[in-house]
JSON list of C-alpha atoms in Angstrom, two decimals:
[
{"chain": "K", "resi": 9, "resn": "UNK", "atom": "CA", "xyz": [121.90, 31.10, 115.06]},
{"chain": "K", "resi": 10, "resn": "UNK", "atom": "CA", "xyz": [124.28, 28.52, 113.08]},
{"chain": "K", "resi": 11, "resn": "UNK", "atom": "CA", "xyz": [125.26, 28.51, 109.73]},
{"chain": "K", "resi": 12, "resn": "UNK", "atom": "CA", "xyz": [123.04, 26.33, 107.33]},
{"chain": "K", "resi": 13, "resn": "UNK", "atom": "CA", "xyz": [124.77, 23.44, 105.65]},
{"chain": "K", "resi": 14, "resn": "UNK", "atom": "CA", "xyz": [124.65, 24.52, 102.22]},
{"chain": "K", "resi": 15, "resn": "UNK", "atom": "CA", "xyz": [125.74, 28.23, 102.72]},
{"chain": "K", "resi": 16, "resn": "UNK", "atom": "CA", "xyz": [128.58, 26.23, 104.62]},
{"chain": "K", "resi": 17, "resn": "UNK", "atom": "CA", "xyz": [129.35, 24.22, 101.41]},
{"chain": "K", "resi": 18, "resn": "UNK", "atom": "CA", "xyz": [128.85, 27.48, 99.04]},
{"chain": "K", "resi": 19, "resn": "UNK", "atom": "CA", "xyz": [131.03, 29.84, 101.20]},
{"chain": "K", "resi": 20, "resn": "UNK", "atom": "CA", "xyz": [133.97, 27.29, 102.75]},
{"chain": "K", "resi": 21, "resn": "UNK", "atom": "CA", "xyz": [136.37, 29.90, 102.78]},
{"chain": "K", "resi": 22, "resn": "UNK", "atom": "CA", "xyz": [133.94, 32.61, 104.86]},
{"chain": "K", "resi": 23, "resn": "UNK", "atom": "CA", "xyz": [132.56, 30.07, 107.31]},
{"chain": "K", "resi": 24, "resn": "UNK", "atom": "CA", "xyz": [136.44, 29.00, 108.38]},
{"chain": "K", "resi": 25, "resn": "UNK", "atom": "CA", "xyz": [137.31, 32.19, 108.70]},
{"chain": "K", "resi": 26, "resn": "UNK", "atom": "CA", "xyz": [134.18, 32.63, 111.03]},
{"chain": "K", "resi": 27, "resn": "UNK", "atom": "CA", "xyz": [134.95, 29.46, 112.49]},
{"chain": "K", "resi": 28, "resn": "UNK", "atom": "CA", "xyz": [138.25, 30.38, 113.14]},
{"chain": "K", "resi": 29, "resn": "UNK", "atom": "CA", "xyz": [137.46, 34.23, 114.78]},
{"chain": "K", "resi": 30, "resn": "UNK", "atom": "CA", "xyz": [134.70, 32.08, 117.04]},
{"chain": "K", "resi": 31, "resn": "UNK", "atom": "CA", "xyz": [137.13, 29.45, 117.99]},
{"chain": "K", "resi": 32, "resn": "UNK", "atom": "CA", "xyz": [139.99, 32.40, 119.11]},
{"chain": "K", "resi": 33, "resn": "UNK", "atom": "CA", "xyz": [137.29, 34.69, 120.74]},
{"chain": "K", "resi": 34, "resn": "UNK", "atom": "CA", "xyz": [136.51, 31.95, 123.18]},
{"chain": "K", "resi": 35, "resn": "UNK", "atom": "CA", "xyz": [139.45, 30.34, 123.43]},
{"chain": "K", "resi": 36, "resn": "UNK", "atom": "CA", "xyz": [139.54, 29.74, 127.21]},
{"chain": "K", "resi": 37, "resn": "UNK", "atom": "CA", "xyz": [136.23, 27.87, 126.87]},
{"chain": "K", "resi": 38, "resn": "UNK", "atom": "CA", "xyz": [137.36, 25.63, 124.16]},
{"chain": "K", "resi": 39, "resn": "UNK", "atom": "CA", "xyz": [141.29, 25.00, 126.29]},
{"chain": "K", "resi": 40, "resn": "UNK", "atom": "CA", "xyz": [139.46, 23.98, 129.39]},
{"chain": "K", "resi": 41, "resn": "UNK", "atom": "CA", "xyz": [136.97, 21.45, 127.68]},
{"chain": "K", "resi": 42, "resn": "UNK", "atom": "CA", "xyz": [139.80, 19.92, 125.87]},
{"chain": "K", "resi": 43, "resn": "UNK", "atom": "CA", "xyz": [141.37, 19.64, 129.56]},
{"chain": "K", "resi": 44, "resn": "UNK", "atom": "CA", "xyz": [138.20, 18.52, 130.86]},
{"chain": "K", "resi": 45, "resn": "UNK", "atom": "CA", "xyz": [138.20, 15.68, 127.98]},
{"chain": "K", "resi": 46, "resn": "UNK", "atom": "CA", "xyz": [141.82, 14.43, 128.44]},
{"chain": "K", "resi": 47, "resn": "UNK", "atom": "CA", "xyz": [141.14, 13.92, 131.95]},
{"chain": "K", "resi": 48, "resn": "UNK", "atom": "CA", "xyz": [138.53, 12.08, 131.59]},
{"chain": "K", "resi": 49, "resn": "UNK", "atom": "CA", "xyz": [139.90, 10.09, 128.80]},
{"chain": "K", "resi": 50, "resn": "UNK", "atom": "CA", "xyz": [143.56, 9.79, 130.56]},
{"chain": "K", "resi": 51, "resn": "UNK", "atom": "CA", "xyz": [143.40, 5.74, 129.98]},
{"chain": "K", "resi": 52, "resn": "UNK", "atom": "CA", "xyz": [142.55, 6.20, 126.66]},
{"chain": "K", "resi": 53, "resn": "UNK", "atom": "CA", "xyz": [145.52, 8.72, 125.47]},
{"chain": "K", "resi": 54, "resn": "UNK", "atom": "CA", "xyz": [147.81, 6.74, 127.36]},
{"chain": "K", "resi": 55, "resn": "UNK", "atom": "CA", "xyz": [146.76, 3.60, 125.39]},
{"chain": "K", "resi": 56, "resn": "UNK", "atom": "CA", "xyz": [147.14, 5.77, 122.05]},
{"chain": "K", "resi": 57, "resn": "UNK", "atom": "CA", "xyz": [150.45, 7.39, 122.94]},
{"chain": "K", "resi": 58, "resn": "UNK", "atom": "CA", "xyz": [152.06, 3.76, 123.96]},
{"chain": "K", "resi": 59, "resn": "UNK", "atom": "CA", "xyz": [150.62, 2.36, 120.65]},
{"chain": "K", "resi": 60, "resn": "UNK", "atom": "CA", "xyz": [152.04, 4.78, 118.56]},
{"chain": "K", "resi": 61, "resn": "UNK", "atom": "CA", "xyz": [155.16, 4.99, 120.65]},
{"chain": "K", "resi": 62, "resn": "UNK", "atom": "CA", "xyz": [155.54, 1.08, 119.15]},
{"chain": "K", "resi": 63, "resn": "UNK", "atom": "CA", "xyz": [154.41, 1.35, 115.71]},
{"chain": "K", "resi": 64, "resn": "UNK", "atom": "CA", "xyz": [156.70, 4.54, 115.36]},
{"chain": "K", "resi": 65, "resn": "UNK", "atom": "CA", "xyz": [159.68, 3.37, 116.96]},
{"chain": "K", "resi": 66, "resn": "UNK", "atom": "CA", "xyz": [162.02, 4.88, 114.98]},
{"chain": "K", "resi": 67, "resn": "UNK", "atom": "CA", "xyz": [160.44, 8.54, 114.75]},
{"chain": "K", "resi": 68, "resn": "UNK", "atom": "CA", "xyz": [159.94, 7.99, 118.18]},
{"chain": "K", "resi": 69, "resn": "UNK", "atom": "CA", "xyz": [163.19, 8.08, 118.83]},
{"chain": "K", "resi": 70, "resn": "UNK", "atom": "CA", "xyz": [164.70, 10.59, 116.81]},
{"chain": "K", "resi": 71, "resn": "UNK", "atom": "CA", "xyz": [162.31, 13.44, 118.22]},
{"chain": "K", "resi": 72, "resn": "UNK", "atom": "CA", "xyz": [163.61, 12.23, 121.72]},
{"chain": "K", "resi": 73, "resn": "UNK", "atom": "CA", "xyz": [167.15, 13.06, 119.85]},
{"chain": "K", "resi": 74, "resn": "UNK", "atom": "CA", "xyz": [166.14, 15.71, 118.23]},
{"chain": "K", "resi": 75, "resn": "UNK", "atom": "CA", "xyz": [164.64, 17.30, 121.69]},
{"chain": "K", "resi": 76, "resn": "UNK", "atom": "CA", "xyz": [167.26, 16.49, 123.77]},
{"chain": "K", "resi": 77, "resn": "UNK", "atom": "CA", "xyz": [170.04, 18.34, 121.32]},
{"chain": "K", "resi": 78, "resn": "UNK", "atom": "CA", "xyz": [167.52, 21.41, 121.01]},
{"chain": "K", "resi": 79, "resn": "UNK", "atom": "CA", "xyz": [167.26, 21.99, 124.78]},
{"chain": "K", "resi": 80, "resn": "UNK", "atom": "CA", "xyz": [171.18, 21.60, 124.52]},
{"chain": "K", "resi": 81, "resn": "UNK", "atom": "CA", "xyz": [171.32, 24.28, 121.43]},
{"chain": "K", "resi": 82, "resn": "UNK", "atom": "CA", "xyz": [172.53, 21.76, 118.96]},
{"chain": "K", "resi": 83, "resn": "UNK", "atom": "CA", "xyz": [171.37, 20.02, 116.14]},
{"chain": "K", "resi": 84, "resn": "UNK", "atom": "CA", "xyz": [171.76, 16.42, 115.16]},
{"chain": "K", "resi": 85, "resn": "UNK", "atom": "CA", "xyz": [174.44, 17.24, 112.27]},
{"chain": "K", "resi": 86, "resn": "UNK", "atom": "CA", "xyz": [176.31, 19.55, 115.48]},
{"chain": "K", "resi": 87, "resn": "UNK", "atom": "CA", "xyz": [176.57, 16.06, 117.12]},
{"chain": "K", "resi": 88, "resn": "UNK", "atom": "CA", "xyz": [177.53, 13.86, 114.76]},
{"chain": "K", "resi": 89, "resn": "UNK", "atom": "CA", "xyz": [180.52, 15.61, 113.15]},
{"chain": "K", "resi": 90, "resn": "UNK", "atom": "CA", "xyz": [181.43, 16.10, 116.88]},
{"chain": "K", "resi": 91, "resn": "UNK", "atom": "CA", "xyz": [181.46, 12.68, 117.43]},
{"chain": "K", "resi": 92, "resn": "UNK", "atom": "CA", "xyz": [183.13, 12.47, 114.07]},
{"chain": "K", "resi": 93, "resn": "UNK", "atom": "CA", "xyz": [185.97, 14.77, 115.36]},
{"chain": "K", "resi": 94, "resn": "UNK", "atom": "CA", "xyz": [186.41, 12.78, 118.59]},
{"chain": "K", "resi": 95, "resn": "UNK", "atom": "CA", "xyz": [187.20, 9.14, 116.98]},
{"chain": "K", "resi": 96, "resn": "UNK", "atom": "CA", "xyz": [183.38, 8.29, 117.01]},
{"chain": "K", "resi": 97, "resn": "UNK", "atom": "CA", "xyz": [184.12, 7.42, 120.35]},
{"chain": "K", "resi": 98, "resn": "UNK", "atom": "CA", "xyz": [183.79, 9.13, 123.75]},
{"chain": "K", "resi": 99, "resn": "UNK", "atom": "CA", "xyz": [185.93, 12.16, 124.37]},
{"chain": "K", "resi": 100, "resn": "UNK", "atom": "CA", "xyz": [187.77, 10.93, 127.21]},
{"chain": "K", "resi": 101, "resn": "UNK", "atom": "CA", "xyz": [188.62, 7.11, 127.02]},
{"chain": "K", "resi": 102, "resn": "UNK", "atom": "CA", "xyz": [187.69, 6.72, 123.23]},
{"chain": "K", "resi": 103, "resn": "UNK", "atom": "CA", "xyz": [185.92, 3.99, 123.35]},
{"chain": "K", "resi": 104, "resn": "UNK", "atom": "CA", "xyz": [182.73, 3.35, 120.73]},
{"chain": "K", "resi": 105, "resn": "UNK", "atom": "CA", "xyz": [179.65, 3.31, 122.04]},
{"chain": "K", "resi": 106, "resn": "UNK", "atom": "CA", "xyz": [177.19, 0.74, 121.02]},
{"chain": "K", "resi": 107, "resn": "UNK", "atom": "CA", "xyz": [173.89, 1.91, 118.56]},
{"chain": "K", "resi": 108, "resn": "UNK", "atom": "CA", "xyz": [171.39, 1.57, 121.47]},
{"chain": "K", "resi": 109, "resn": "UNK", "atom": "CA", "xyz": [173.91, 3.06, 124.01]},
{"chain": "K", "resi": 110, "resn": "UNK", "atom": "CA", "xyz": [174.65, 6.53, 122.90]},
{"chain": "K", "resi": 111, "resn": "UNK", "atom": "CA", "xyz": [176.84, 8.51, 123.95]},
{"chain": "K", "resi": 112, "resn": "UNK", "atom": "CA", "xyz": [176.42, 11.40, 126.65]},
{"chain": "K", "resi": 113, "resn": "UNK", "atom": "CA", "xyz": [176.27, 15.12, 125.34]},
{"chain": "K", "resi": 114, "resn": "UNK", "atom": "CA", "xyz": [178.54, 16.63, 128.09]},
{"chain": "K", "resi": 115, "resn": "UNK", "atom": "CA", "xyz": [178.08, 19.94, 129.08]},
{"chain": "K", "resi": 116, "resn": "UNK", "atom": "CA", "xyz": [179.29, 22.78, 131.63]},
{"chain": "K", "resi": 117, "resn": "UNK", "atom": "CA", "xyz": [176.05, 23.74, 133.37]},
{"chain": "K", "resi": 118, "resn": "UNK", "atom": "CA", "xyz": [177.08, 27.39, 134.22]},
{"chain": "K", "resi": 119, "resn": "UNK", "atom": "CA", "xyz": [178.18, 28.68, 130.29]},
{"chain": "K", "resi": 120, "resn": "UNK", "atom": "CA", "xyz": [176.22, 25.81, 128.49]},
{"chain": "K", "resi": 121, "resn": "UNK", "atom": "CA", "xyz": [178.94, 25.42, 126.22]},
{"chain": "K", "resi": 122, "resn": "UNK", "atom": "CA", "xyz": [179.08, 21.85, 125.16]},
{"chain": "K", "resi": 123, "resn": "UNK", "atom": "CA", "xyz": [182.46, 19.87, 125.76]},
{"chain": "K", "resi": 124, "resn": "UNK", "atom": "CA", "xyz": [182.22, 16.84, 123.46]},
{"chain": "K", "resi": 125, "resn": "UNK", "atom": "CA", "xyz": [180.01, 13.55, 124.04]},
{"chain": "K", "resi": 126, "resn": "UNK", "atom": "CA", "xyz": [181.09, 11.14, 126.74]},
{"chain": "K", "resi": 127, "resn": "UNK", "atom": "CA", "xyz": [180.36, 7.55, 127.72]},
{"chain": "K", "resi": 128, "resn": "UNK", "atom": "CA", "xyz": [178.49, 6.81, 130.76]},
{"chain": "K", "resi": 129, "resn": "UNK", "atom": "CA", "xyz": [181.45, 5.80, 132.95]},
{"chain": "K", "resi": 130, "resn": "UNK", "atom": "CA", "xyz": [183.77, 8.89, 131.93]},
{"chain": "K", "resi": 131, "resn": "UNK", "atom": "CA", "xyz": [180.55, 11.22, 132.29]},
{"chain": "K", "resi": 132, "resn": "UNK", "atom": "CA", "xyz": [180.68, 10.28, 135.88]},
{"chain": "K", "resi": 133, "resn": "UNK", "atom": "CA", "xyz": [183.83, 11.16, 136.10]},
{"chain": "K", "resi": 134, "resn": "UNK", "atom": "CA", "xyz": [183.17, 14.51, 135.32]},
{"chain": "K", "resi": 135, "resn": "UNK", "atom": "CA", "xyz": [180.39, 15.19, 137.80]},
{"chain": "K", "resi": 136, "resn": "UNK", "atom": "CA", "xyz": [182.76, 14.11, 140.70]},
{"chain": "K", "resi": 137, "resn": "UNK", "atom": "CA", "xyz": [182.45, 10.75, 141.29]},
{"chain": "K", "resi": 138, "resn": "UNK", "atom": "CA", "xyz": [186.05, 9.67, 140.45]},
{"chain": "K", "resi": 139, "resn": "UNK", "atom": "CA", "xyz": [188.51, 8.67, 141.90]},
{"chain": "K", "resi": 140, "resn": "UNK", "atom": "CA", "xyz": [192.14, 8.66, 142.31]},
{"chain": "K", "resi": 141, "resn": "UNK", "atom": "CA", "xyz": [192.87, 5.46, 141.22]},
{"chain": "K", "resi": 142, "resn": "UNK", "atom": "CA", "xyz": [193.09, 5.91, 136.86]},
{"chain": "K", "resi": 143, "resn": "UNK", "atom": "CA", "xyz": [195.65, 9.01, 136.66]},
{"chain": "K", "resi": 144, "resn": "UNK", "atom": "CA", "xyz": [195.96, 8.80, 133.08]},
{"chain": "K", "resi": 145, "resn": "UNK", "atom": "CA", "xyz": [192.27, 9.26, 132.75]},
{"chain": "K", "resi": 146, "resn": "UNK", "atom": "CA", "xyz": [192.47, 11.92, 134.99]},
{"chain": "K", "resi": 147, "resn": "UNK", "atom": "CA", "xyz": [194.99, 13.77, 133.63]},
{"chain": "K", "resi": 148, "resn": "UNK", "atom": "CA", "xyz": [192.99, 13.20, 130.05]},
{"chain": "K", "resi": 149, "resn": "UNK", "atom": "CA", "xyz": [190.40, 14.68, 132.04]},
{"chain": "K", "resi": 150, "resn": "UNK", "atom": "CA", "xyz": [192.01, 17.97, 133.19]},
{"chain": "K", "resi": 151, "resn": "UNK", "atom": "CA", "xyz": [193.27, 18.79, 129.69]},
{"chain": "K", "resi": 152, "resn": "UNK", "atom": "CA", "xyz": [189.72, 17.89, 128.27]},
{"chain": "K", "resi": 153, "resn": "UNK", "atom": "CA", "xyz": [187.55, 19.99, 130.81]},
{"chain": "K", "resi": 154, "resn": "UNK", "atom": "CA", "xyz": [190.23, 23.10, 130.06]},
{"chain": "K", "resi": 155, "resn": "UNK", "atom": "CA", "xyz": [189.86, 22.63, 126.34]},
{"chain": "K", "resi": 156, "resn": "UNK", "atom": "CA", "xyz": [187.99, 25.55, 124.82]},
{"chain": "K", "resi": 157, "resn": "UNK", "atom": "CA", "xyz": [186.02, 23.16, 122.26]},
{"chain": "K", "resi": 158, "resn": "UNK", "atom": "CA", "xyz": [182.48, 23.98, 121.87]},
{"chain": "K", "resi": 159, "resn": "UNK", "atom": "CA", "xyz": [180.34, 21.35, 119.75]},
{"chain": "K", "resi": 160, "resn": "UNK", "atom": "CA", "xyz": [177.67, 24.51, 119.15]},
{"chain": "K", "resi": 161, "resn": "UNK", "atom": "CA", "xyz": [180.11, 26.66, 116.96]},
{"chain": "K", "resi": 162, "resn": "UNK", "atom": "CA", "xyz": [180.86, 23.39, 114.71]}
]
């Protein structure tokens, strides 16, 4: 029936690898009681995740980083040196952002090529909420958005 104890402790590498062909022959049993269990337990993995969301707060916030670049197909490094290139400032109006407020990764939504990093107020801009009243910025704007820079080739 089960594997005694002592042949377990005699034969570790044998009874993983049997543990491990059991474990992947009924794999849809062992998914849906680990479902089962994190329902049921919700609370309690919410309570973990927060905890360790506060006691990590730094890691915590550099996988949001780093997942935010990868679904953008650029690394960290990618970013910085294009924020490097552009003044370490936003791409439009220059201006520095502060440590907490980063700057935007701005991107064209049709080619995914990725046009530099913007600030919050010129990222509007470019998603057509402007309006005619800052020409300069505008016209900063047209040569920027017919640029052919693309932060993933950097």
């Amino acid at each position: 029936k089960g594997l005694s104890a002592k042949w377990r402790m005699n034969n570790p590498e044998r009874s993983r690898s049997i543990q491990k062909t059991h474990y992947y022959k009924h794999l849809d049993y062992y998914k849906m009681k680990s479902k089962k269990w994190q329902k049921k337990n919700a609370k309690l993995l919410a309570g973990r995740k927060r905890e360790w969301k506060l006691e990590n707060a730094v890691k915590y916030a550099l996988q949001q980083r780093i997942g935010r670049y990868k679904k953008l197909g650029i690394t960290i490094e990618q970013y910085e040196k294009m924020l490097a290139l552009q003044g370490g400032g936003c791409a439009l109006c220059g201006k520095v952002s502060d440590k907490d407020k980063r700057l935007a990764i701005e991107h064209d939504h049709k080619s995914g090529r990725i046009r530099g990093a913007c600030c919050f107020r010129c990222n509007k801009y470019l998603i057509g909420r402007h309006t005619n009243k800052d020409i300069p910025r505008l016209k900063k704007l047209i040569a920027y958005l017919e640029s052919e820079f693309d932060g993933r080739e950097i």
